[in-house]
Short mmCIF file of C-alpha atoms and ligand atoms in Angstrom, two decimals:
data_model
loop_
_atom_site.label_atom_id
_atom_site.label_comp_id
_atom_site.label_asym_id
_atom_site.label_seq_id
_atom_site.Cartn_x
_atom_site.Cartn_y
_atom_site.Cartn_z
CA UNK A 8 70.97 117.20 102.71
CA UNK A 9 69.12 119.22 105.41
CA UNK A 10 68.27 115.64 107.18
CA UNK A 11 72.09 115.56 107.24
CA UNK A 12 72.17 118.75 108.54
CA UNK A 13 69.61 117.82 111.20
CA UNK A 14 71.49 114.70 112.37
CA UNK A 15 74.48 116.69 112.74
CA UNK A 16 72.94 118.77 115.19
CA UNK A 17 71.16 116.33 116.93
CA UNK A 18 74.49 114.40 117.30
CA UNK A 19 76.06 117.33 118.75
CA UNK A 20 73.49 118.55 120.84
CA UNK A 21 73.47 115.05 122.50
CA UNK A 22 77.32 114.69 122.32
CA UNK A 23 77.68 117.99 124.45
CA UNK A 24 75.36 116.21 126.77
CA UNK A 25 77.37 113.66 127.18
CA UNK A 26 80.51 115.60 127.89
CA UNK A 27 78.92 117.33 131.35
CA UNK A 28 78.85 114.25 133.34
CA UNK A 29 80.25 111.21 131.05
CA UNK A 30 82.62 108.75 132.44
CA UNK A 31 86.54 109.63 131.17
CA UNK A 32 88.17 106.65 131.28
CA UNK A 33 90.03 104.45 128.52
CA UNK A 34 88.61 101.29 126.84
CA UNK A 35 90.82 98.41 126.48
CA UNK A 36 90.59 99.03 122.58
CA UNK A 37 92.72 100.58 120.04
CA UNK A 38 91.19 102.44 117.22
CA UNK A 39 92.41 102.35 113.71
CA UNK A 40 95.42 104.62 114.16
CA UNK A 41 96.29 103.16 117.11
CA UNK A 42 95.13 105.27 120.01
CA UNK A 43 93.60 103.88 122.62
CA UNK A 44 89.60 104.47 122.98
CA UNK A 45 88.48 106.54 125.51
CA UNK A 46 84.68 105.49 126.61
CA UNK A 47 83.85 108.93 125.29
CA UNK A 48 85.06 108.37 122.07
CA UNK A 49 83.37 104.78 121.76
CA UNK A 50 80.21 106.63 122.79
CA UNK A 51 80.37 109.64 120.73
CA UNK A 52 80.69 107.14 117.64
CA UNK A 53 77.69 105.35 119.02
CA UNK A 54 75.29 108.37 119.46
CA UNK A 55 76.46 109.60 116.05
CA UNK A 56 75.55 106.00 114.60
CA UNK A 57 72.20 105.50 116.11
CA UNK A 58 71.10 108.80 114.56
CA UNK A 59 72.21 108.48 111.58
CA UNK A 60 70.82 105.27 110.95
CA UNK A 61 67.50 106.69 110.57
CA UNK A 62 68.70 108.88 107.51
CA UNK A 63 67.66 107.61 104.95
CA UNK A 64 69.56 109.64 102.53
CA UNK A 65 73.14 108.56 103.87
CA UNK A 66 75.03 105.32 101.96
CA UNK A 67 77.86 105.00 104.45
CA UNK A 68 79.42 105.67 107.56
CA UNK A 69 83.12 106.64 107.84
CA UNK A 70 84.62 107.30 111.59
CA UNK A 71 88.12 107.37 113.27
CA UNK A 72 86.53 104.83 115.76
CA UNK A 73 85.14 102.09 113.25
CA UNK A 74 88.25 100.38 111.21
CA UNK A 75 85.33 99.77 107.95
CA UNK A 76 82.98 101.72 106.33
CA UNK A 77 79.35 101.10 107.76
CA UNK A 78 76.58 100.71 104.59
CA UNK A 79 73.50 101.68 105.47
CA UNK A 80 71.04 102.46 102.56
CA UNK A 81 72.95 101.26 99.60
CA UNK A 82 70.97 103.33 96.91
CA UNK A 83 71.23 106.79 98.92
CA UNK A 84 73.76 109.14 97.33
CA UNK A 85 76.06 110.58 100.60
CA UNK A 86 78.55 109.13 102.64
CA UNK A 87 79.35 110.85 105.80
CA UNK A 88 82.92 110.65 107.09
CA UNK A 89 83.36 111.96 110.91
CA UNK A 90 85.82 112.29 114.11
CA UNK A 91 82.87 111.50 117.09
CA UNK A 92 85.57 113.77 119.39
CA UNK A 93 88.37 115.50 118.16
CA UNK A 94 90.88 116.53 121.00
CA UNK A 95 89.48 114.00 123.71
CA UNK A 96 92.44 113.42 125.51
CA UNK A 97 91.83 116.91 126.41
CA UNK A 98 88.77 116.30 128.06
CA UNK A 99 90.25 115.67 131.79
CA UNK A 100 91.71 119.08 131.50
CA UNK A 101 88.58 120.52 130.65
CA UNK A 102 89.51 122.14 127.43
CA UNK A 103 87.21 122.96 124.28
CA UNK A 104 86.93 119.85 122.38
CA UNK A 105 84.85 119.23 119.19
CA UNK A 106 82.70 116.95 116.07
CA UNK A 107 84.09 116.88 112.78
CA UNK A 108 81.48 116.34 109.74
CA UNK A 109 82.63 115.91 106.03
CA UNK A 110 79.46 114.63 103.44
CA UNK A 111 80.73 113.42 100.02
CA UNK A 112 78.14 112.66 97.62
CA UNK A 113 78.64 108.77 95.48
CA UNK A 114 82.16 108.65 96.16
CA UNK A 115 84.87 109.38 98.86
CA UNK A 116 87.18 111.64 97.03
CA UNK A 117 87.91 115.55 97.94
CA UNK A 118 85.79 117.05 94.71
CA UNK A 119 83.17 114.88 96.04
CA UNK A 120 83.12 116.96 99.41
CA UNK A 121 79.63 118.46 98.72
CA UNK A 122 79.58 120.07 102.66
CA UNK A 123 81.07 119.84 106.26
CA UNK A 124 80.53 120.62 109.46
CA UNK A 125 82.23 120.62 112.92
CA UNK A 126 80.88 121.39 116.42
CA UNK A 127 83.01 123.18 119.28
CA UNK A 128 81.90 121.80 122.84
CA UNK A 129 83.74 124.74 124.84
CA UNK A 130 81.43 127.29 127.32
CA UNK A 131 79.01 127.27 124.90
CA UNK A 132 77.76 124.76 122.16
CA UNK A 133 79.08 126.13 118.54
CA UNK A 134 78.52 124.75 114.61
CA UNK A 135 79.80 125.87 111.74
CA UNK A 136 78.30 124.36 108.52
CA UNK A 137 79.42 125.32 105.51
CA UNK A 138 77.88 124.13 101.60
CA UNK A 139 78.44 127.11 100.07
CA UNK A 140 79.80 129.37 102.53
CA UNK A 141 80.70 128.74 106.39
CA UNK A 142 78.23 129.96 108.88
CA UNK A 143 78.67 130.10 112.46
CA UNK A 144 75.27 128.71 115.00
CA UNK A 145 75.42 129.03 118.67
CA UNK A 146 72.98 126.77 120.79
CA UNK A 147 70.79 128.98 122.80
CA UNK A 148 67.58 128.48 124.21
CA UNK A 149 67.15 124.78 122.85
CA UNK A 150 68.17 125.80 119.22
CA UNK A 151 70.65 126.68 117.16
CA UNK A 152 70.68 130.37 115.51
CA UNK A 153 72.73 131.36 112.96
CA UNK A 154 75.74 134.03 113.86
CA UNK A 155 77.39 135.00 111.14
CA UNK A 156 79.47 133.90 107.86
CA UNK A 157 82.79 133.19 108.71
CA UNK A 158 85.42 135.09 106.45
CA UNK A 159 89.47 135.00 106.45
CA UNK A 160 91.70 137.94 106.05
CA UNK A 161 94.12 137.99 103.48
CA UNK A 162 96.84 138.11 106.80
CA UNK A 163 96.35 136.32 110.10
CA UNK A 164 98.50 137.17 113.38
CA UNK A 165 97.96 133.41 114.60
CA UNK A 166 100.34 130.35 114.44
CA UNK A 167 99.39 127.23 115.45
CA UNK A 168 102.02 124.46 115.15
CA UNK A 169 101.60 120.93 115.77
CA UNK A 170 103.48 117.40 116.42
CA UNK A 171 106.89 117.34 118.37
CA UNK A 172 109.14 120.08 117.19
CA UNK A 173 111.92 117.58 117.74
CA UNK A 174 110.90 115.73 114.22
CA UNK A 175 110.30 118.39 112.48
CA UNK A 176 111.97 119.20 109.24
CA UNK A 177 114.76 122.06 108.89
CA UNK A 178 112.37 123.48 106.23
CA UNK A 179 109.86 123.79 108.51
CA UNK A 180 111.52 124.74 111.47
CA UNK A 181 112.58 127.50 109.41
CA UNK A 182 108.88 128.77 108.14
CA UNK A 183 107.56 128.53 111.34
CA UNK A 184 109.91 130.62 112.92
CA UNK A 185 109.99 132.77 110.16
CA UNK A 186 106.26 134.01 110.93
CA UNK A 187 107.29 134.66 114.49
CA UNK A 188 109.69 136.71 113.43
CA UNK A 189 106.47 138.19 111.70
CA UNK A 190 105.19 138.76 115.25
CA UNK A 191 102.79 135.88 114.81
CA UNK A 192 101.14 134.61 118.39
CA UNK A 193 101.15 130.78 119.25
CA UNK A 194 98.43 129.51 120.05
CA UNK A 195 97.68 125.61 119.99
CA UNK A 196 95.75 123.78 122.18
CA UNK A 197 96.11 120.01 120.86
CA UNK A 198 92.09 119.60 119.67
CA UNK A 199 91.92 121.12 115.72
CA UNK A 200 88.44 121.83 116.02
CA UNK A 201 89.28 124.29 118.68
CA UNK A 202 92.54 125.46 117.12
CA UNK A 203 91.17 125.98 113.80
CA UNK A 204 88.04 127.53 115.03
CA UNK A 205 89.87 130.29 117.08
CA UNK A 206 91.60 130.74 113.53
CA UNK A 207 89.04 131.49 112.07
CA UNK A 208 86.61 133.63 114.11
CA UNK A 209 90.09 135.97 115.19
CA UNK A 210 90.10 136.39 110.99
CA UNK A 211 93.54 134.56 110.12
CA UNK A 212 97.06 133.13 110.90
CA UNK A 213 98.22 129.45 110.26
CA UNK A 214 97.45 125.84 111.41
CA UNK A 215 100.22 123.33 110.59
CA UNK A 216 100.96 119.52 111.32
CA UNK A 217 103.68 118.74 109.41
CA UNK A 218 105.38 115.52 107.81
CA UNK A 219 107.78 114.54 110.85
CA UNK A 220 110.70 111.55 110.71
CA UNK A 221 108.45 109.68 112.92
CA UNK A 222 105.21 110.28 110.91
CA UNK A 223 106.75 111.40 107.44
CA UNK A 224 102.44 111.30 106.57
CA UNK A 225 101.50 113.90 109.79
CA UNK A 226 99.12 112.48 112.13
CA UNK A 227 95.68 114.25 110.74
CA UNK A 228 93.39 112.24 108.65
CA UNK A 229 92.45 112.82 105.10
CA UNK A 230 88.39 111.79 104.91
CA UNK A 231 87.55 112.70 108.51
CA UNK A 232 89.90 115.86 109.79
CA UNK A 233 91.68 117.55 107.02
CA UNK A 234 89.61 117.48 103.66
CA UNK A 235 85.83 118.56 105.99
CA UNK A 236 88.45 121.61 107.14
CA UNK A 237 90.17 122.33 104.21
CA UNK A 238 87.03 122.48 102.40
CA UNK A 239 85.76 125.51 105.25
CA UNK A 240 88.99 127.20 104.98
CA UNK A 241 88.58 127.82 101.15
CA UNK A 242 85.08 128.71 101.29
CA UNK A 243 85.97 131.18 103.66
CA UNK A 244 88.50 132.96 101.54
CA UNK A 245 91.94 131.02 103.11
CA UNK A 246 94.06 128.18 101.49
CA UNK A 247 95.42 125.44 102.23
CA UNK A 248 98.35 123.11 101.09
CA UNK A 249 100.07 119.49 102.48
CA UNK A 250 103.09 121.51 101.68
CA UNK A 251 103.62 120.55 98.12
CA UNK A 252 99.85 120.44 96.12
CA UNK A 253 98.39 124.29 96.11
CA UNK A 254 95.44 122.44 97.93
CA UNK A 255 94.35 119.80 100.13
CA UNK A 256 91.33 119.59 98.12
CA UNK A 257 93.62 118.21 95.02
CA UNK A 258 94.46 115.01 98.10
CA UNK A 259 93.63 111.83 96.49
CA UNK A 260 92.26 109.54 98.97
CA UNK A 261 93.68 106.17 99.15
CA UNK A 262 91.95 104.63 102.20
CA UNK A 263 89.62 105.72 104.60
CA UNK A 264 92.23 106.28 107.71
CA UNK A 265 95.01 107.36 105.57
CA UNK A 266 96.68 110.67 106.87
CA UNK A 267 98.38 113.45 105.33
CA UNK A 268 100.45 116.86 106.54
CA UNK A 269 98.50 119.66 106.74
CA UNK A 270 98.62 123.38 106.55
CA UNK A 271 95.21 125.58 106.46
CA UNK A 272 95.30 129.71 106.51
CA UNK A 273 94.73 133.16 105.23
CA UNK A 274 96.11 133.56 101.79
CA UNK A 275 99.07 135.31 103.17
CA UNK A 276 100.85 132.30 104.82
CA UNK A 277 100.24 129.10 102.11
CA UNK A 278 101.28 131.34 99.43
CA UNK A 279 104.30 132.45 101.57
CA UNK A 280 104.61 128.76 102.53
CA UNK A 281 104.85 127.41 98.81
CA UNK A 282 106.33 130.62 97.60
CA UNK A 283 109.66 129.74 100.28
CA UNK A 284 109.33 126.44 98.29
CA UNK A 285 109.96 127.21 94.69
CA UNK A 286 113.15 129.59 96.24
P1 AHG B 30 91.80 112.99 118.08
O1 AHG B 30 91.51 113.41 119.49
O2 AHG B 30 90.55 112.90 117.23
O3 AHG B 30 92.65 111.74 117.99
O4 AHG B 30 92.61 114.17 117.34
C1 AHG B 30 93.71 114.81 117.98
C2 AHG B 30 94.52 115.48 116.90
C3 AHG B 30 94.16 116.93 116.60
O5 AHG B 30 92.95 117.38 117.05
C4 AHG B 30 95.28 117.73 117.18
O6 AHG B 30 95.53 118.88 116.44
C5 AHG B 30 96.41 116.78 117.18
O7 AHG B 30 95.86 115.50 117.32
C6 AHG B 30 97.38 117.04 118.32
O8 AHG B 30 98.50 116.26 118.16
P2 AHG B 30 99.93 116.70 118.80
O9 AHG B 30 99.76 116.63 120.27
O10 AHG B 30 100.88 115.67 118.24
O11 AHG B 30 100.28 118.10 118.31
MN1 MN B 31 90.67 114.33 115.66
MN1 MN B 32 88.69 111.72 117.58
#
């Protein structure tokens, strides 16, 4: 595990490297879901990949940006799933963007989630890395030193909605007016890692991406995005739901770029979200 945990820093030590003066244009390529590549994306993957191959500890790479698993040491017990760069459209704009890391040991399956990780590239390099509990790092000096643990409150004053509110259910047009009627704050930016991150260091509040007509599964994807997240947001005393299971750890995952909706909080909200539910 800790040459896991060493990889993932090298990889986003040398990702946020690439970010200052990389090239931001698109590939001619379309990754699994669809989007089209940006170079930084296709090199992300690559950096990620040529330091990981050295571990010898790691079965299998999962990524947004390769459409098959890639074996590497076939008797090694972890498979790491990842998204190189999560919110790289929003790159040009120069907003935080960031790495998501989820480690499953034999077996790609949510109780198999054994750790995860993401990086934040914003002003200043940030990791959180969470076995048992999720612990903030910031880069400084050429290293990363730990912060502190990150904890939810039971109550957040955040809401973070996602996808085009024209699909949107009635159901959930409903709850997510409801908590701004609660004198929730919006706040979404369009990159999770940076949206869930403010989340949690502010203490609480809600991140959605629903089901929509368009997408009835959301848009976020189970191995790589929502079960490495899901998995922080219940060690640090939140919940989570896809709006029907009491958590997206109980997902079962039926291919590697499968998606799912998503909601991860404080306690307050899911339970209010599910509790609206059984009404
Ligand atoms: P990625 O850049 O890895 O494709 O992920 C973008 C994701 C996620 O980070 C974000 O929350 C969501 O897409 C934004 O989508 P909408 O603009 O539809 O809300
Ligand atoms: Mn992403
Ligand atoms: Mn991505």
């Amino acid at each position: 595990m800790n040459e896991i945990l060493k990889a993932i820093k090298e990889s986003s030590i040398k990702i946020s490297e690439l970010l200052k003066d990389a090239d931001f244009g698109y590939t001619s390529h379309t990754n699994h879901t669809g989007d089209t590549q940006l170079k930084l994306d296709v090199r992300s993957d690559e950096l990620i990949t040529e330091i990981f191959s050295g571990v010898k500890s790691v079965k299998a790479l999962i990524s947004e940006e390769k459409d098959e698993a890639l074996s590497l040491n076939e008797d090694a017990d972890f498979i790491v799933a990842y998204d190189p760069l999560d919110g790289s459209s929003l790159v040009d704009v120069n907003f935080a963007v960031g790495s998501i890391f989820g480690i499953y040991k034999n077996k790609v399956s949510a109780k198999n989630l054994v750790a995860s990780a993401y990086a934040v590239y914003g002003p200043r390099l940030e990791l959180v890395i969470c076995g048992d509990k999720p612990i903030l790092y910031r880069y400084k000096n050429g290293e990363f030193v730990a912060v502190k643990e990150l904890k939810l409150n039971e109550k957040g004053k955040l809401n973070a909605t996602g996808a085009s509110q024209w699909g949107w259910s009635k159901e959930h047009r409903k709850f997510i007016k409801s908590l701004f009627d609660e004198k929730y704050r919006l706040r979404y930016s369009g990159a999770m890692v940076a949206d869930l991150h403010q989340i949690l260091l502010k203490g609480g509040g809600l991140f959605s991406y629903p089901a929509t007509t368009d997408a009835p599964n959301g848009k976020l994807r189970v191995t790589f995005e929502v079960l490495p997240f899901a998995y922080i947001y219940e060690k640090a005393g939140g919940a989570t739901t896809d709006g029907k299971n009491s958590s997206l750890l109980e997902l079962e995952v039926k291919q590697i770029h499968a998606t799912t909706p998503c909601y991860f909080g404080s306690k307050y909200e899911i339970s209010k979200l599910l509790g609206e539910k059984c009404e």
